[in-house]
XYZ file of N, CA, C and O in Angstrom:
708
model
N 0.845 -1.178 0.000
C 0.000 0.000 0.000
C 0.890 1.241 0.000
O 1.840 1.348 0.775
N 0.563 2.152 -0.870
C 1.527 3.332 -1.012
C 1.256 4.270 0.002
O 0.068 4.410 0.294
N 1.986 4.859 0.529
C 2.277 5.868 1.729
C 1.516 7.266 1.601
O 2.136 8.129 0.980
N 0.495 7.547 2.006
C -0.009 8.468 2.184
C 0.793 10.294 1.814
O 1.779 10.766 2.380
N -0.126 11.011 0.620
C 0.721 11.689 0.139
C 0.533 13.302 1.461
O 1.067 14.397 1.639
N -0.262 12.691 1.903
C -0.671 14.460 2.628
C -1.147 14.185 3.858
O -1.879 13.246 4.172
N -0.654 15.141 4.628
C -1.137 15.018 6.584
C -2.304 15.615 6.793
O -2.638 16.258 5.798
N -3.125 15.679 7.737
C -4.183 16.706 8.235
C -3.930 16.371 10.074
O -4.160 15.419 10.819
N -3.274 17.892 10.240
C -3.663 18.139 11.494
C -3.623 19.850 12.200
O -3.589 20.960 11.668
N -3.644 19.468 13.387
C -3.924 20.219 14.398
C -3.295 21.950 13.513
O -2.146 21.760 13.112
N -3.656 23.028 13.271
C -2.584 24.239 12.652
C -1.533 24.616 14.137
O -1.847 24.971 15.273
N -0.220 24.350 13.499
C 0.661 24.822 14.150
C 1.735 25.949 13.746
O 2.836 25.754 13.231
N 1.183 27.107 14.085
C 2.408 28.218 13.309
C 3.234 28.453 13.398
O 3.579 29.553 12.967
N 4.289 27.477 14.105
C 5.647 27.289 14.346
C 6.171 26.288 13.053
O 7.351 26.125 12.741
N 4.909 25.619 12.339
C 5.225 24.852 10.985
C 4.552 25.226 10.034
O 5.065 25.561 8.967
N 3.676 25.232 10.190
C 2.884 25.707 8.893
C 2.722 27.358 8.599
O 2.440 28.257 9.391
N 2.941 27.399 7.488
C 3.284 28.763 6.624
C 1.399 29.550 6.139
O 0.695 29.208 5.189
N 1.152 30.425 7.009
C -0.552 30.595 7.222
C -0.439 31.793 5.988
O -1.157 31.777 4.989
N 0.513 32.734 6.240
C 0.726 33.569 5.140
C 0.934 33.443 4.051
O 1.102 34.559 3.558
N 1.033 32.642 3.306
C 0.859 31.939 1.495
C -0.372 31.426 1.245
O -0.695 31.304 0.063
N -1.329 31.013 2.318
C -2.639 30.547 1.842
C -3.283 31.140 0.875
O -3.868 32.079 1.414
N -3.498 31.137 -0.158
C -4.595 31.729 -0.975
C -5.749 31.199 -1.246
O -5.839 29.975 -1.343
N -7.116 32.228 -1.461
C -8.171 31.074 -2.112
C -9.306 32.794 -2.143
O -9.238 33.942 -1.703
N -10.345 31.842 -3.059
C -10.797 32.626 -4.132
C -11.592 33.571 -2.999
O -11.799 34.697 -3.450
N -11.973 33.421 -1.948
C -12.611 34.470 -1.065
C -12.092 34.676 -0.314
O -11.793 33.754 0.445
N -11.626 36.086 -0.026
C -10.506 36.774 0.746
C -10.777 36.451 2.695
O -9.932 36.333 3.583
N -12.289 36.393 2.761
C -12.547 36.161 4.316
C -11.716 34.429 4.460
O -11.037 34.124 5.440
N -11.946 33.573 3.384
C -11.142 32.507 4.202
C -9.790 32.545 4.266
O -9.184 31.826 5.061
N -9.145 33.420 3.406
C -7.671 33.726 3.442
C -7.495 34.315 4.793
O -7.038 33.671 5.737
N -7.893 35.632 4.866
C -7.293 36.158 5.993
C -8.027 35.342 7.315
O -7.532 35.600 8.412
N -8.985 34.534 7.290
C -9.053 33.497 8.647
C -7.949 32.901 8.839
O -7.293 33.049 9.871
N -7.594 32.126 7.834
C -6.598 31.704 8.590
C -5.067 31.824 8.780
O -4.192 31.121 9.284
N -5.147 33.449 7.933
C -3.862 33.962 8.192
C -3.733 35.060 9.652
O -2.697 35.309 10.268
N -5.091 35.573 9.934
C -5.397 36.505 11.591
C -6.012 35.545 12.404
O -5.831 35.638 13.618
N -6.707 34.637 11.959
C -7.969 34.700 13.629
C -7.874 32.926 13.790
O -8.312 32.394 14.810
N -7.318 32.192 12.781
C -7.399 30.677 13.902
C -6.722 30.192 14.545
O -7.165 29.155 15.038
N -5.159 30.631 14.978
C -4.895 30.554 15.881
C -5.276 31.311 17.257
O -4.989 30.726 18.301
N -6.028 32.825 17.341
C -6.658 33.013 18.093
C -7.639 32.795 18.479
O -7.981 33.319 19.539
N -8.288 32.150 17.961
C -9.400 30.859 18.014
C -8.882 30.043 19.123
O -9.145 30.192 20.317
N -8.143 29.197 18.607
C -7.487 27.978 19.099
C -6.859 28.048 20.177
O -6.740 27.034 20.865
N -6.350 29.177 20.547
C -5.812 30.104 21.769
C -6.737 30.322 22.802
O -6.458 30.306 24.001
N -8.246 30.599 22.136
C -8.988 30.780 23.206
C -10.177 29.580 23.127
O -11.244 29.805 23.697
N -9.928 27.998 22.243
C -10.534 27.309 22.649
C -12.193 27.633 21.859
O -13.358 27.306 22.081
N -11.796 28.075 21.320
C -13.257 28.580 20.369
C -13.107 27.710 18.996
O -14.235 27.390 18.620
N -12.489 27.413 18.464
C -12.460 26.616 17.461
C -11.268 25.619 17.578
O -10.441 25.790 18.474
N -11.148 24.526 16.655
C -9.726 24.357 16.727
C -9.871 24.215 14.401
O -10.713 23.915 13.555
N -8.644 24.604 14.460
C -8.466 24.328 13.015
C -7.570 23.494 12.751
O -6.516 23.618 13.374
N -7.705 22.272 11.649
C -6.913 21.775 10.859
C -6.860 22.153 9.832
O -7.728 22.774 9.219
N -5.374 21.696 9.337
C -4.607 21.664 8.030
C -4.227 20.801 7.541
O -3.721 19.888 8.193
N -4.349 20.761 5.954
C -3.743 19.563 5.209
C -2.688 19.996 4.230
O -2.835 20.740 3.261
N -1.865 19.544 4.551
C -0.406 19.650 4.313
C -0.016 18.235 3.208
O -0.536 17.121 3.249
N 0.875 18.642 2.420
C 1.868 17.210 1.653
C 3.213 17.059 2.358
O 4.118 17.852 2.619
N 3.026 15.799 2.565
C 4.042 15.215 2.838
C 5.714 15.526 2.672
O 6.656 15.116 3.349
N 5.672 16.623 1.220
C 6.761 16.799 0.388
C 7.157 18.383 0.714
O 8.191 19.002 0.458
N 5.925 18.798 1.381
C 5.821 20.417 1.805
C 5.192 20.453 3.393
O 4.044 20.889 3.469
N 5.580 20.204 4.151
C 4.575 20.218 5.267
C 4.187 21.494 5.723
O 3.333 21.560 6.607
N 4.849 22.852 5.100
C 4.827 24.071 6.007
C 3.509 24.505 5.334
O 2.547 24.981 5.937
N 3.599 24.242 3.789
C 2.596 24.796 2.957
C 1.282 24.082 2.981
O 0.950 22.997 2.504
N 0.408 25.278 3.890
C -1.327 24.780 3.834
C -1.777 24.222 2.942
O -1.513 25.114 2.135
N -2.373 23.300 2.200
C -2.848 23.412 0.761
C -4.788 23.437 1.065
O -5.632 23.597 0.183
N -5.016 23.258 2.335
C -6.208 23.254 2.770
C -6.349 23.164 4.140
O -5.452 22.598 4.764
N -7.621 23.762 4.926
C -8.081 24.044 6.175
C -9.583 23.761 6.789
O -10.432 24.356 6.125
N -10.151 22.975 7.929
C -11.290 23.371 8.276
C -11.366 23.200 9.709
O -10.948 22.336 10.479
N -12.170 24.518 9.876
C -12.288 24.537 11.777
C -13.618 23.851 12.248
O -14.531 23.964 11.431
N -13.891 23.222 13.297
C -14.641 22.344 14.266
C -14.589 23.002 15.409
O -13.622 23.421 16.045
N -16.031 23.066 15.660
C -16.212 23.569 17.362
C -17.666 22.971 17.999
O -18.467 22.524 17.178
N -17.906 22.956 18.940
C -18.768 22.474 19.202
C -20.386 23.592 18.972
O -20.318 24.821 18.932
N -21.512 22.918 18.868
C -22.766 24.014 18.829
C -23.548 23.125 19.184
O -23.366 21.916 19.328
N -24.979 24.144 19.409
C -26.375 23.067 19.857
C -27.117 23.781 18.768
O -26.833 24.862 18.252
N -28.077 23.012 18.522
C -29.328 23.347 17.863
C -30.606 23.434 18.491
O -31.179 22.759 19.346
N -31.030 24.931 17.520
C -32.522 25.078 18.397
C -33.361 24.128 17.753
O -33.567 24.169 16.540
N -33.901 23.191 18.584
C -34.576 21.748 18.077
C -35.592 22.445 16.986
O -36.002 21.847 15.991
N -35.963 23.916 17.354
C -37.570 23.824 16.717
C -37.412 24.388 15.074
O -38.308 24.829 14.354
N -35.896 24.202 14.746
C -35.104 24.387 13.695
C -35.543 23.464 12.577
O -36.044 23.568 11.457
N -35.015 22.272 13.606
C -34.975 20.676 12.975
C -36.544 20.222 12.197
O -37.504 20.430 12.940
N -36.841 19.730 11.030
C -37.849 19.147 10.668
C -38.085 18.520 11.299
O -37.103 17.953 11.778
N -39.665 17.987 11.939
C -40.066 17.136 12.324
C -40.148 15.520 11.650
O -40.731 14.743 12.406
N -39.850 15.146 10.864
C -39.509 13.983 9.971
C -38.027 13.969 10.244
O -37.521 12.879 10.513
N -37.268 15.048 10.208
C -35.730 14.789 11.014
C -35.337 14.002 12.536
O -34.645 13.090 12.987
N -36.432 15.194 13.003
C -36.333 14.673 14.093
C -37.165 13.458 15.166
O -37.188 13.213 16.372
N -37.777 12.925 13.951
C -38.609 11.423 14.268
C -37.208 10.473 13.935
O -36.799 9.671 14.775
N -36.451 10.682 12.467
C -35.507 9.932 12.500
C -34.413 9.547 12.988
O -33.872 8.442 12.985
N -34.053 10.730 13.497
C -33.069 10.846 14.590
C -33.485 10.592 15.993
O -32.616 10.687 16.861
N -35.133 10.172 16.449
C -34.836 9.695 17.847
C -34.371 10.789 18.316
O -33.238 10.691 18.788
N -35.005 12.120 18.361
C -34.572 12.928 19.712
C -35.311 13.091 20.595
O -36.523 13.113 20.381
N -34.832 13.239 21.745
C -35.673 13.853 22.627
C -35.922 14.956 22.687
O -35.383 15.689 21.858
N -36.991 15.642 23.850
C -37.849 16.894 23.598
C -37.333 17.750 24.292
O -37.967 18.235 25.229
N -35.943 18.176 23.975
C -35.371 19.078 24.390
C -35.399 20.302 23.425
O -35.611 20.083 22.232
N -35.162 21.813 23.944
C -35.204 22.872 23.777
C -34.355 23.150 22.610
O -34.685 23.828 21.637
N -32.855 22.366 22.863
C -31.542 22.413 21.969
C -31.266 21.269 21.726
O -32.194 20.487 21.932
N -30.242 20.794 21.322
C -29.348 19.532 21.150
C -27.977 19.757 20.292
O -27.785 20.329 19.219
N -27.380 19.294 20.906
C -25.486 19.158 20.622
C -25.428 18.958 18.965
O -26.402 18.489 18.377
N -24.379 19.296 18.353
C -23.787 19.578 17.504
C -22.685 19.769 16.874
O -22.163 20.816 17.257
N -22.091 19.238 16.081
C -20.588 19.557 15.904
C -20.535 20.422 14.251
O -20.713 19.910 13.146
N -20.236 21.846 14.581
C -19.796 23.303 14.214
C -18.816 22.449 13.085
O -17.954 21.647 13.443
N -19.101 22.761 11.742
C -18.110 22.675 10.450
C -18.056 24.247 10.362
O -19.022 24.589 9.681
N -17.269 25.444 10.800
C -17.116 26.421 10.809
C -16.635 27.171 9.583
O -17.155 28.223 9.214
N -15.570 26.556 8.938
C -14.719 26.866 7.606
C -14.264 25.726 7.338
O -13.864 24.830 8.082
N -14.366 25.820 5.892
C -13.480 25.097 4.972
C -12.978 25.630 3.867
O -13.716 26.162 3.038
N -11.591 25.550 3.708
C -11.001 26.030 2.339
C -9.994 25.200 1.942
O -9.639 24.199 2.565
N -9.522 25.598 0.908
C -8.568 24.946 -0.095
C -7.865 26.052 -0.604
O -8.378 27.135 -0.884
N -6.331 25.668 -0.749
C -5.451 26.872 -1.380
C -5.960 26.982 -3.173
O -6.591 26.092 -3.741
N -5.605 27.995 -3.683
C -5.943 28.189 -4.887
C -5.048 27.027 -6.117
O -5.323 26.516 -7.202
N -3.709 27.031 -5.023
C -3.012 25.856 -5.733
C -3.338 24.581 -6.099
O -2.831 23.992 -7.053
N -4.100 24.176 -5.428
C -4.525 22.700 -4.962
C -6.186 22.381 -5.765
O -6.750 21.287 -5.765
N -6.769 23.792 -6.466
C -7.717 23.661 -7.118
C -7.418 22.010 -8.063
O -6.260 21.645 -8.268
N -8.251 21.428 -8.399
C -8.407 20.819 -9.386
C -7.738 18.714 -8.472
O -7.722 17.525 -8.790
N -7.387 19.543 -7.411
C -7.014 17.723 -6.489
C -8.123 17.201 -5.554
O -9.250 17.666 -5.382
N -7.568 16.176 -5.017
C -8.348 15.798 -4.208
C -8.371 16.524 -2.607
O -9.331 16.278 -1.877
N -7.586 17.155 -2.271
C -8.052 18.008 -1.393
C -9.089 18.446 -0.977
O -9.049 18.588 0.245
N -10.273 18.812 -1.549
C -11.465 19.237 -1.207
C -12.068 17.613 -0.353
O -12.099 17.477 0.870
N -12.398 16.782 -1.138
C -12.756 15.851 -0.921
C -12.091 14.858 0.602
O -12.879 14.336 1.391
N -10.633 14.763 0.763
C -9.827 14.729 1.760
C -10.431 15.047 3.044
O -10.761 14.332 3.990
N -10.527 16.980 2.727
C -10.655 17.681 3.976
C -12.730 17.074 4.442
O -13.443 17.223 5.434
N -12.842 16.695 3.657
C -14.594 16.555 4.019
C -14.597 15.381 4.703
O -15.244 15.193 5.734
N -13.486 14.118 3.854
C -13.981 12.991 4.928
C -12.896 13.140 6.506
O -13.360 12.669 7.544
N -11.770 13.679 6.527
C -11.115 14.048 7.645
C -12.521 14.604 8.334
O -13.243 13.667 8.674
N -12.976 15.684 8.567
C -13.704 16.343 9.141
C -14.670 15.327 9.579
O -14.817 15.184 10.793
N -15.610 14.321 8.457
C -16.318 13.585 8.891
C -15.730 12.863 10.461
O -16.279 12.781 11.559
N -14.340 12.400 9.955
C -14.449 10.992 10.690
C -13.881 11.493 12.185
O -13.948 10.749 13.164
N -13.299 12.881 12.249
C -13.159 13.711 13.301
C -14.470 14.103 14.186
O -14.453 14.123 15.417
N -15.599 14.410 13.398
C -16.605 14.614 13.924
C -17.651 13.437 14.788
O -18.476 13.601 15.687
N -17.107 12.017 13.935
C -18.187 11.108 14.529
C -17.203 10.721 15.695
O -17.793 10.496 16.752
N -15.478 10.562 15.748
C -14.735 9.987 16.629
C -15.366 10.706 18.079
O -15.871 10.083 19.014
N -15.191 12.135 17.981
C -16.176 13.233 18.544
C -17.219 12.753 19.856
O -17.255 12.651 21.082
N -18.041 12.542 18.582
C -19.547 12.383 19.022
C -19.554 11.078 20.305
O -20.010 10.950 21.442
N -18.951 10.459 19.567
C -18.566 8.471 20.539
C -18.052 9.466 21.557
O -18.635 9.027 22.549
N -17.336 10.540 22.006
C -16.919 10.954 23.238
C -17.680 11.822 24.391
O -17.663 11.775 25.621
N -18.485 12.790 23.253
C -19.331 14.030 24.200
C -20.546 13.991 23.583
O -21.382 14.688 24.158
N -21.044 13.263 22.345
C -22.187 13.606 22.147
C -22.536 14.600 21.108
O -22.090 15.690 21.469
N -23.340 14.713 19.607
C -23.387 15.203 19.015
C -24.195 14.789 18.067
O -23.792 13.747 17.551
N -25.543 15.346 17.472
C -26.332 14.567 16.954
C -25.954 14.651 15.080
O -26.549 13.885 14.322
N -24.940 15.647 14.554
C -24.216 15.794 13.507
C -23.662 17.014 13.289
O -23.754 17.885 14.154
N -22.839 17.295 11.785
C -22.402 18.427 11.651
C -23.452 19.114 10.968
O -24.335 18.692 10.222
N -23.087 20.619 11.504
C -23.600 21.239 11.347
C -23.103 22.568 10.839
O -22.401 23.204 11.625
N -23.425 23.260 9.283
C -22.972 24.384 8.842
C -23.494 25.063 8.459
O -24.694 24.810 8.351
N -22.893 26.694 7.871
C -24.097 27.731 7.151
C -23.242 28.004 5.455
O -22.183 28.527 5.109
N -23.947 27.586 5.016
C -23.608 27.828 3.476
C -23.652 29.243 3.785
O -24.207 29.847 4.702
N -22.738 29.748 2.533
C -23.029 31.083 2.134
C -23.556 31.293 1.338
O -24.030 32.428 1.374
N -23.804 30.673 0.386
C -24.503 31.395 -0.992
C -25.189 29.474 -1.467
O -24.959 28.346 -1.031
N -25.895 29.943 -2.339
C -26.778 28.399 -3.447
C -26.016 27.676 -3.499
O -26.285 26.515 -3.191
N -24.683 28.046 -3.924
C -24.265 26.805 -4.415
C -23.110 26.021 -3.718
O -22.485 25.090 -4.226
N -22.981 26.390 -2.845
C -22.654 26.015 -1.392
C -23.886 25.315 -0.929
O -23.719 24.163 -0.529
N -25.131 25.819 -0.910
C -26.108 24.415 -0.340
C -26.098 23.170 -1.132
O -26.383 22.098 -0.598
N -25.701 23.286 -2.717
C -25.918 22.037 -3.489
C -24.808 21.763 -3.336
O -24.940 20.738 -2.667
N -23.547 21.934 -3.474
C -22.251 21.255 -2.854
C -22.263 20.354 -1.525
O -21.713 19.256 -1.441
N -22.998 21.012 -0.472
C -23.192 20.504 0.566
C -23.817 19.245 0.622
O -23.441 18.238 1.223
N -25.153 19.477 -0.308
C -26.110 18.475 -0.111
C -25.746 17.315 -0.817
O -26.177 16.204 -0.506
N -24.877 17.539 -1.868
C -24.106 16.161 -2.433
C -23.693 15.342 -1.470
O -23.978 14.145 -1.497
N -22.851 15.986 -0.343
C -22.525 14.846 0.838
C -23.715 14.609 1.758
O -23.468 14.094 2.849
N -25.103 14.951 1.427
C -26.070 14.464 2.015
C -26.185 15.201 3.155
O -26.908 14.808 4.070
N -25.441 16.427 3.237
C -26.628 17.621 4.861
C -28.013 17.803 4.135
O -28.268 17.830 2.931
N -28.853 17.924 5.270
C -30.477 18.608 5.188
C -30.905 19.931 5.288
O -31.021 20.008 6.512
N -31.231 21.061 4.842
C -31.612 21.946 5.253
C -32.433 21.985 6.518
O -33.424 21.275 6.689
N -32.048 22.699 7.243
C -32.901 23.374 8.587
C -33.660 24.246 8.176
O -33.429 24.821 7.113
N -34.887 24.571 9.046
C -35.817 25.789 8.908
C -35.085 26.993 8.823
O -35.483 27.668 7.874
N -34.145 27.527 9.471
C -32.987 28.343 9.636
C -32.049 28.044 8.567
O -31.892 26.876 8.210
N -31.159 29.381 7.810
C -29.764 28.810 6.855
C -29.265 27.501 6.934
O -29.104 26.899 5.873
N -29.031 27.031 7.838
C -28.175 26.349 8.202
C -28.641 24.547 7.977
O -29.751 24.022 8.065
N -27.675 24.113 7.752
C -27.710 22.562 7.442
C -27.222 21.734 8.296
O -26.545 22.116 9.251
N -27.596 20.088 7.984
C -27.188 19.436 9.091
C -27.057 17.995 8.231
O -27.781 17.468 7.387
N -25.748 17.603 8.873
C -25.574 16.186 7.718
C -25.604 15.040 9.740
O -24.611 15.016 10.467
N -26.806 14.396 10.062
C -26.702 13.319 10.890
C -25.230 12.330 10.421
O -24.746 11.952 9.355
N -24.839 12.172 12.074
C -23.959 10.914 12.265
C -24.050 9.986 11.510
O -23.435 9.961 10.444
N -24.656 9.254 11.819
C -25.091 8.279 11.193
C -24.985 8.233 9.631
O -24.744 7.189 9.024
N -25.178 9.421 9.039
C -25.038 9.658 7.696
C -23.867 9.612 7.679
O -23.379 8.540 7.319
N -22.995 10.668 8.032
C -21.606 11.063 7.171
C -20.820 9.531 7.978
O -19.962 9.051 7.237
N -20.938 9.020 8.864
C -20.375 7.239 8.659
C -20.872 6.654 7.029
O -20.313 6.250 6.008
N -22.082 6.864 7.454
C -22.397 5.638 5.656
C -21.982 6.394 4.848
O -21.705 5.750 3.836
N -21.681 7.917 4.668
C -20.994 8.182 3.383
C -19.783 8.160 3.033
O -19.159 8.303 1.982
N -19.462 7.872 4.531
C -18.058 7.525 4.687
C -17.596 5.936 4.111
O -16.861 5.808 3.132
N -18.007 5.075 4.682
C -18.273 3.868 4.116
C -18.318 3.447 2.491
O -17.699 2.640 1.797
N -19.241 4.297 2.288
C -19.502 4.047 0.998
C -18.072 4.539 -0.044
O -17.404 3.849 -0.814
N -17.952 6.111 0.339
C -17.163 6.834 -0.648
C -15.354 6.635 -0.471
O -14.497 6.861 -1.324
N -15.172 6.129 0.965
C -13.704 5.942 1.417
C -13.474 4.576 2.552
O -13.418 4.652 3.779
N -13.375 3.421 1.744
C -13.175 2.240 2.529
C -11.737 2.386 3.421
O -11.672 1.860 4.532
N -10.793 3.005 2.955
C -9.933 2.960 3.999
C -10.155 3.527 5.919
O -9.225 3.394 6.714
């Protein structure tokens, strides 16, 4: 089995080079060239990076995780028959905050990488504190149909929600390793 070409972890700016990131919308550039390590500093997010093996300093992609709850009365009721929740006010959540990709790295598998990392970060997660899935806010249309390819649901509110349980089976399905 051939050796894995690219890392994803924890951003450390004693290695990784935050100032070369580029990408086509300037707010995810300068995130994570000003504010995720002050994030991470104060425990408000944490961000990863995916790095090559051959470059480790150079970002080629990023996404931050934090924890959130949801206002249940958000959730569809057909959601939330399937999911077995209880009749609580809120319920736990795991925050897909940002995701980007350097401008370099357009056209690889990177995008795809950073989605199932995130997945399998999020369900390892959940097995620990609890979390009924991820949860994000598109910015614009086509960010919801990007999204919904990996199978999130729209909420009554912006915001989407891909169940546990899901991003395992899409995990399954799309990445046997």
């Amino acid at each position: 089995m051939p050796e894995p070409r690219y890392t994803i972890e924890p951003l450390d700016p004693k290695v990784h080079d935050r100032n070369s990131f580029r990408n086509e919308e300037k707010a995810l550039e300068s995130y994570i060239q000003n504010q995720a390590r002050k994030d991470a500093k104060a425990r408000a997010s944490t961000c990863f990076v995916l790095t090559s093996k051959s470059a480790p300093e150079k970002i080629l992609g990023y996404y931050t995780l934090s924890n959130a709850s949801i206002d249940a009365a958000s959730i569809p009721e057909e959601l939330k028959q399937q999911l077995k929740l209880p009749s609580y006010t809120s319920t736990p959540a795991t925050l897909l905050g940002r995701i980007a990709r350097d401008s370099s790295a357009k056209g690889t598998p990177v995008g795809k990488l950073l989605m199932a990392s995130l997945f399998k970060r999020a369900i390892g997660t959940a097995d620990e504190i609890g979390s009924i899935g991820i949860i994000l806010d598109p910015k614009n249309d086509r960010l919801v149909e990007y999204y919904s390819s990996y199978g999130f649901k729209k909420l009554s509110s912006r915001q989407m929600l891909l169940p546990m349980d899901e991003a395992l089976g899409f995990l399954t399905r799309h990445y046997q390793n």
